[in-house]
Coordinates of C-alpha atoms in Angstrom, one line a residue:
X156 CA 59.5 -12.5 -127.5
X157 CA 57.8 -12.7 -124.1
X158 CA 59.7 -11.7 -121.0
X159 CA 59.2 -11.0 -117.4
X160 CA 59.7 -7.3 -116.7
X161 CA 59.5 -5.2 -113.6
X162 CA 59.3 -1.4 -113.2
X163 CA 57.3 -1.1 -110.1
X164 CA 58.1 -3.0 -106.8
X165 CA 55.6 -5.7 -105.9
X166 CA 54.4 -6.3 -109.5
X167 CA 55.8 -8.0 -112.5
X168 CA 54.4 -8.3 -116.0
X169 CA 55.0 -10.4 -119.0
X170 CA 55.8 -8.1 -121.8
X171 CA 56.6 -8.4 -125.5
X172 CA 60.2 -7.3 -126.2
X173 CA 62.3 -7.4 -129.4
X174 CA 64.0 -10.8 -130.1
X175 CA 67.6 -10.6 -129.0
X176 CA 70.3 -10.4 -131.7
X177 CA 73.5 -12.3 -131.8
X178 CA 75.9 -10.5 -129.3
X179 CA 79.0 -10.6 -131.4
X180 CA 81.0 -13.3 -133.2
X181 CA 81.6 -15.2 -130.0
X182 CA 78.1 -15.1 -128.8
X183 CA 75.0 -17.3 -129.0
X184 CA 71.2 -17.0 -128.7
X185 CA 69.4 -19.5 -126.5
X186 CA 65.8 -20.6 -126.6
X187 CA 64.9 -20.8 -122.9
X188 CA 63.1 -24.1 -122.0
X189 CA 63.2 -23.5 -118.2
X190 CA 64.1 -20.6 -116.0
X191 CA 63.7 -20.0 -112.2
X192 CA 63.1 -17.2 -109.7
X193 CA 66.1 -16.6 -107.4
X194 CA 65.9 -15.0 -104.0
X195 CA 68.1 -12.2 -105.3
X196 CA 65.4 -11.4 -107.9
X197 CA 63.3 -10.4 -104.9
X198 CA 65.5 -7.5 -104.2
X199 CA 64.0 -5.8 -107.3
X200 CA 60.5 -7.2 -106.5
X201 CA 60.6 -5.9 -102.8
X202 CA 62.1 -2.5 -103.6
X203 CA 65.5 -3.0 -102.1
X204 CA 67.1 -1.8 -105.4
X205 CA 66.0 1.3 -107.3
X206 CA 64.4 0.8 -110.7
X207 CA 65.4 3.6 -113.0
X208 CA 64.0 1.7 -116.0
X209 CA 62.0 -1.4 -116.6
X210 CA 64.3 -4.3 -115.9
X211 CA 64.0 -7.7 -117.8
X212 CA 64.4 -10.2 -114.8
X213 CA 66.1 -13.5 -114.3
X214 CA 69.6 -15.0 -114.4
X215 CA 68.9 -18.8 -114.2
X216 CA 68.2 -20.6 -117.5
X217 CA 68.6 -23.8 -119.5
X218 CA 67.6 -24.1 -123.0
X219 CA 68.5 -24.9 -126.6
X220 CA 71.1 -23.1 -128.7
X221 CA 69.3 -21.5 -131.8
X222 CA 72.1 -19.4 -133.1
X223 CA 75.9 -19.1 -132.7
X224 CA 78.6 -16.7 -133.9
X225 CA 81.4 -17.8 -136.2
X226 CA 83.9 -17.9 -133.2
X227 CA 82.0 -20.2 -131.0
X228 CA 83.7 -23.6 -130.6
X229 CA 82.2 -25.6 -127.7
X230 CA 78.5 -25.5 -128.5
X231 CA 76.4 -25.6 -131.7
X232 CA 72.8 -25.1 -132.8
X233 CA 70.5 -27.7 -131.3
X234 CA 72.7 -28.3 -128.1
X235 CA 70.9 -28.3 -124.8
X236 CA 72.8 -26.0 -122.5
X237 CA 72.9 -24.3 -119.1
X238 CA 73.8 -20.6 -118.8
X239 CA 76.1 -19.3 -116.0
X240 CA 74.1 -16.6 -114.1
X241 CA 77.4 -14.5 -113.8
X242 CA 79.0 -13.5 -117.2
X243 CA 82.6 -12.6 -117.9
X244 CA 84.3 -11.5 -121.2
X245 CA 85.8 -15.0 -121.5
X246 CA 89.1 -13.9 -122.8
X247 CA 91.0 -12.1 -120.0
X248 CA 93.4 -13.3 -117.3
X249 CA 90.6 -13.2 -114.8
X250 CA 88.3 -15.4 -116.8
X251 CA 91.1 -17.8 -117.4
X252 CA 90.6 -18.9 -113.9
X253 CA 87.0 -19.9 -114.8
X254 CA 85.8 -17.2 -112.3
X255 CA 83.7 -14.5 -114.0
X256 CA 83.8 -12.5 -110.8
X257 CA 87.4 -11.8 -111.5
X258 CA 86.8 -10.7 -115.1
X259 CA 89.1 -7.7 -115.9
X260 CA 86.2 -5.9 -117.5
X261 CA 84.0 -6.6 -114.5
X262 CA 81.4 -9.4 -114.1
X263 CA 77.8 -9.0 -115.3
X264 CA 74.8 -10.7 -114.2
X265 CA 71.8 -11.6 -116.5
X266 CA 68.6 -9.9 -115.5
X267 CA 70.0 -7.0 -113.7
X268 CA 69.9 -4.5 -116.5
X269 CA 73.5 -5.0 -118.0
X270 CA 72.4 -8.1 -119.8
X271 CA 69.0 -9.5 -120.9
X272 CA 66.8 -11.4 -118.5
X273 CA 66.7 -15.2 -118.4
X274 CA 62.9 -15.3 -117.6
X275 CA 62.1 -15.0 -121.2
X276 CA 61.6 -17.0 -124.4
X277 CA 65.1 -16.1 -125.8
X278 CA 68.4 -15.0 -124.2
X279 CA 71.5 -13.6 -125.9
X280 CA 74.6 -14.9 -124.4
X281 CA 78.0 -13.1 -125.0
X282 CA 81.2 -15.2 -124.9
X283 CA 79.3 -18.3 -125.3
X284 CA 82.2 -20.7 -124.9
X285 CA 82.7 -19.3 -121.4
X286 CA 79.1 -18.8 -120.4
X287 CA 77.5 -22.0 -121.8
X288 CA 77.9 -25.6 -120.9
X289 CA 76.3 -28.5 -123.0
X290 CA 74.1 -30.2 -120.7
X291 CA 75.0 -33.9 -119.8
X292 CA 72.1 -36.2 -120.6
X293 CA 71.9 -37.6 -117.1
X294 CA 71.7 -34.2 -115.5
X295 CA 68.0 -33.2 -115.3
X296 CA 66.4 -29.8 -115.7
X297 CA 66.1 -28.8 -112.1
X298 CA 69.7 -29.9 -111.3
X299 CA 70.9 -27.9 -114.4
X300 CA 69.0 -24.8 -113.1
X301 CA 70.6 -25.1 -109.7
X302 CA 74.1 -25.4 -111.4
X303 CA 73.5 -22.0 -113.1
X304 CA 73.5 -20.2 -109.7
X305 CA 72.0 -21.6 -106.5
X306 CA 74.0 -24.8 -106.1
X307 CA 77.2 -23.2 -107.3
X308 CA 76.5 -20.4 -104.7
X309 CA 75.9 -22.8 -101.9
X310 CA 78.9 -24.9 -102.8
X311 CA 81.3 -21.9 -103.1
X312 CA 79.9 -20.5 -99.8
X313 CA 80.7 -23.8 -98.1
X314 CA 84.2 -24.0 -99.6
X315 CA 85.0 -20.4 -98.5
X316 CA 83.8 -21.2 -95.0
X317 CA 87.0 -23.3 -94.4
X318 CA 85.1 -26.4 -93.4
X319 CA 87.3 -29.1 -91.9
X320 CA 86.3 -32.7 -91.4
X321 CA 83.9 -33.2 -88.5
X322 CA 83.6 -29.4 -87.9
X323 CA 80.5 -27.7 -86.7
X324 CA 78.8 -25.5 -89.2
X325 CA 75.9 -23.1 -89.1
X326 CA 73.9 -22.1 -92.1
X327 CA 71.5 -19.1 -91.8
X328 CA 68.6 -19.1 -94.3
X329 CA 67.0 -22.1 -95.8
X330 CA 65.9 -20.9 -99.2
X331 CA 67.3 -22.6 -102.2
X332 CA 70.9 -21.3 -101.6
X333 CA 70.7 -22.1 -98.0
X334 CA 69.5 -25.7 -98.6
X335 CA 72.2 -26.1 -101.2
X336 CA 74.8 -24.8 -98.7
X337 CA 73.6 -27.3 -96.1
X338 CA 74.0 -30.2 -98.6
X339 CA 77.4 -28.8 -99.7
X340 CA 78.7 -28.6 -96.1
X341 CA 77.7 -32.1 -95.4
X342 CA 79.4 -33.2 -98.7
X343 CA 82.6 -31.3 -97.8
X344 CA 82.9 -33.2 -94.5
X345 CA 81.1 -31.2 -91.8
X346 CA 80.3 -33.2 -88.7
X347 CA 77.3 -31.2 -87.4
X348 CA 75.4 -28.7 -89.6
X349 CA 72.9 -26.4 -87.7
X350 CA 70.2 -25.0 -90.2
X351 CA 68.6 -21.8 -89.0
X352 CA 65.4 -20.3 -90.4
X353 CA 62.2 -18.8 -89.0
X354 CA 60.0 -21.1 -91.0
X355 CA 59.5 -24.6 -89.4
X356 CA 58.8 -26.3 -92.8
X357 CA 62.1 -25.1 -94.2
X358 CA 63.9 -26.3 -91.2
X359 CA 62.3 -29.7 -91.7
X360 CA 63.6 -29.8 -95.3
X361 CA 67.1 -29.1 -94.0
X362 CA 66.8 -31.9 -91.4
X363 CA 66.0 -34.3 -94.3
X364 CA 69.5 -33.5 -95.6
X365 CA 71.2 -34.3 -92.4
X366 CA 71.1 -30.9 -90.7
X367 CA 70.1 -30.0 -87.1
X368 CA 67.3 -27.5 -87.3
X369 CA 67.2 -24.4 -85.2
X370 CA 64.8 -21.5 -85.0
X371 CA 66.7 -18.1 -85.0
X372 CA 65.9 -17.5 -81.3
X373 CA 67.6 -20.8 -80.4
X374 CA 70.9 -20.0 -82.0
X375 CA 72.5 -20.0 -78.5
X376 CA 72.3 -23.8 -78.7
X377 CA 75.3 -23.6 -81.0
X378 CA 77.5 -22.5 -78.2
X379 CA 76.1 -25.1 -75.8
X380 CA 76.9 -27.8 -78.4
X381 CA 80.4 -26.7 -78.8
X382 CA 81.4 -26.2 -75.1
X383 CA 81.0 -22.5 -75.5
X384 CA 83.4 -22.0 -78.4
X385 CA 80.9 -21.4 -81.2
X386 CA 80.9 -22.8 -84.7
X387 CA 84.1 -23.2 -86.7
X388 CA 82.3 -22.2 -89.9
X389 CA 79.2 -20.1 -90.6
X390 CA 77.4 -19.6 -93.9
X391 CA 75.0 -16.7 -94.2
X392 CA 72.7 -17.4 -97.1
X393 CA 70.5 -14.4 -96.2
X394 CA 72.8 -11.4 -95.9
X395 CA 70.8 -8.9 -94.0
X396 CA 71.9 -7.1 -90.9
X397 CA 70.2 -9.5 -88.5
X398 CA 71.7 -12.7 -90.0
X399 CA 75.2 -11.2 -90.5
X400 CA 75.3 -10.1 -86.9
X401 CA 74.1 -13.5 -85.7
X402 CA 76.6 -15.2 -87.9
X403 CA 79.4 -13.1 -86.4
X404 CA 78.1 -13.7 -82.8
X405 CA 78.0 -17.5 -83.1
X406 CA 81.3 -18.2 -85.0
X407 CA 84.2 -19.2 -82.6
X408 CA 87.4 -17.3 -82.3
X409 CA 89.6 -18.0 -85.2
X410 CA 86.5 -19.2 -87.3
X411 CA 85.2 -18.2 -90.6
X412 CA 82.0 -16.4 -91.6
X413 CA 81.1 -16.9 -95.3
X414 CA 78.3 -14.7 -96.6
X415 CA 76.6 -15.6 -99.9
X416 CA 73.3 -13.8 -99.1
X417 CA 72.7 -10.5 -101.0
X418 CA 72.6 -7.5 -98.8
X419 CA 70.6 -4.4 -99.5
X420 CA 72.1 -1.0 -100.3
X421 CA 72.3 0.3 -96.6
X422 CA 75.7 0.2 -94.7
X423 CA 76.1 -2.8 -92.5
X424 CA 77.3 -1.9 -88.9
X425 CA 80.3 -4.3 -89.0
X426 CA 81.7 -5.1 -85.5
X427 CA 85.2 -4.5 -86.6
X428 CA 86.9 -4.5 -83.2
X429 CA 85.2 -7.7 -82.0
X430 CA 86.1 -9.5 -85.2
X431 CA 89.7 -8.3 -85.0
X432 CA 90.2 -9.3 -81.4
X433 CA 88.6 -12.7 -82.0
X434 CA 90.6 -13.2 -85.3
X435 CA 87.5 -13.9 -87.3
X436 CA 87.8 -14.5 -91.1
X437 CA 84.8 -12.8 -93.1
X438 CA 84.4 -13.8 -96.7
X439 CA 81.8 -12.4 -99.1
X440 CA 81.2 -14.3 -102.3
X441 CA 79.5 -14.0 -105.6
X442 CA 79.6 -17.5 -107.0
X443 CA 82.5 -18.4 -109.4
X444 CA 79.8 -20.4 -111.2
X445 CA 81.9 -21.9 -114.1
X446 CA 84.7 -23.0 -111.8
X447 CA 82.2 -25.0 -109.8
X448 CA 80.9 -27.1 -112.7
X449 CA 84.0 -29.6 -112.9
X450 CA 83.4 -30.3 -109.1
X451 CA 79.7 -30.4 -109.0
X452 CA 78.7 -32.3 -112.0
X453 CA 80.6 -35.5 -111.1
X454 CA 79.1 -35.3 -107.6
X455 CA 75.6 -34.9 -108.9
X456 CA 76.1 -37.8 -111.4
X457 CA 77.6 -40.1 -108.8
X458 CA 74.7 -39.3 -106.4
X459 CA 77.0 -37.9 -103.8
X460 CA 75.3 -34.6 -103.9
X461 CA 71.5 -34.3 -104.1
X462 CA 69.7 -31.7 -106.1
X463 CA 66.3 -33.1 -105.5
X464 CA 63.4 -31.4 -103.6
X465 CA 64.8 -27.8 -103.8
X466 CA 62.3 -26.9 -106.4
X467 CA 58.7 -27.0 -105.1
X468 CA 56.5 -25.4 -107.7
X469 CA 56.3 -24.8 -111.4
X470 CA 54.5 -21.9 -113.2
X471 CA 54.0 -21.0 -116.8
X472 CA 55.9 -17.8 -117.7
X473 CA 52.6 -16.1 -118.3
X474 CA 51.9 -16.6 -114.6
X475 CA 55.0 -14.9 -113.4
X476 CA 53.2 -12.4 -111.2
X477 CA 51.6 -15.3 -109.2
X478 CA 54.9 -17.1 -109.1
X479 CA 56.7 -14.0 -107.6
X480 CA 54.0 -13.5 -105.1
X481 CA 54.4 -17.2 -103.9
X482 CA 58.2 -17.0 -103.7
X483 CA 58.0 -13.6 -101.8
X484 CA 55.8 -15.2 -99.3
X485 CA 58.8 -17.4 -98.0
X486 CA 56.4 -20.1 -96.9
X487 CA 57.2 -23.6 -95.9
X488 CA 55.8 -25.2 -98.9
X489 CA 57.1 -22.8 -101.6
X490 CA 61.0 -22.7 -101.7
X491 CA 61.8 -22.3 -105.3
X492 CA 59.8 -22.2 -108.6
X493 CA 60.4 -22.9 -112.3
X494 CA 59.0 -20.7 -115.0
X495 CA 58.3 -22.4 -118.3
X496 CA 58.1 -20.2 -121.4

């Protein structure tokens, strides 16, 4: 099969790898019909994480089941499915909560070395009953891809930000996860959502979803708009030192900072004393993808949550190098891309 592989930062290639085999009696093999590049894939591409061996990339995929083990009960060959980006064993007390992050054996993420990459023609999926969801006919491909990771992450980030009706919320970073966080905050009852990003075009996209756009240098306006208190809830969809520091600075005393952006491997200089004195709650979240589906799918189908206009470009799998370069540019017009095998 063909798959996107990286072994040198700044360059990906489409390589020919062995077809995956069924990963046990509870597993499945999925023929990938659409996959996507996530902002966290860029940590490999931009050299934030060490590459000790070639990595088959990607953790967002929808496709068709082509093989199932004898213990699989919820999907069958021919089903169109989406694949959770985060995998659990599917059988332990942690997975019983529908949160793979709490798997007793530890969560695994597709395309990070532990499991195969989703930017490929085929994907082996362990614990298929837990990882796969048969795709409702009225949920389109782009919405399904967002349900595998970005929308689930934005939604969970908003939930864990303790948003109350009418509250002021700030979202840092307006890539796909940040845009989903903006829409999730609105859907969860926020009164004002400030959307912060250095790229004007991305701020304009957030404004179309009901947010108040801000350039990073204008974050002080949050305090002006809240009579000096700061925002009740802040969602950081970037996760670097600059945005995490800004998030902690603009949250009000007693407020919550919810970080869903992926930090690099360097220590963060956490302002512990300031946060303690101000009673700030800090939450760091890897999305509990499977647990979000019962909430998100009805909202999408009812039109109460919008998954449109997050994807901006589509590339063939063979053009993965150009696709990665486009996403890494972080331009106004290229937010998220699909790759089609």
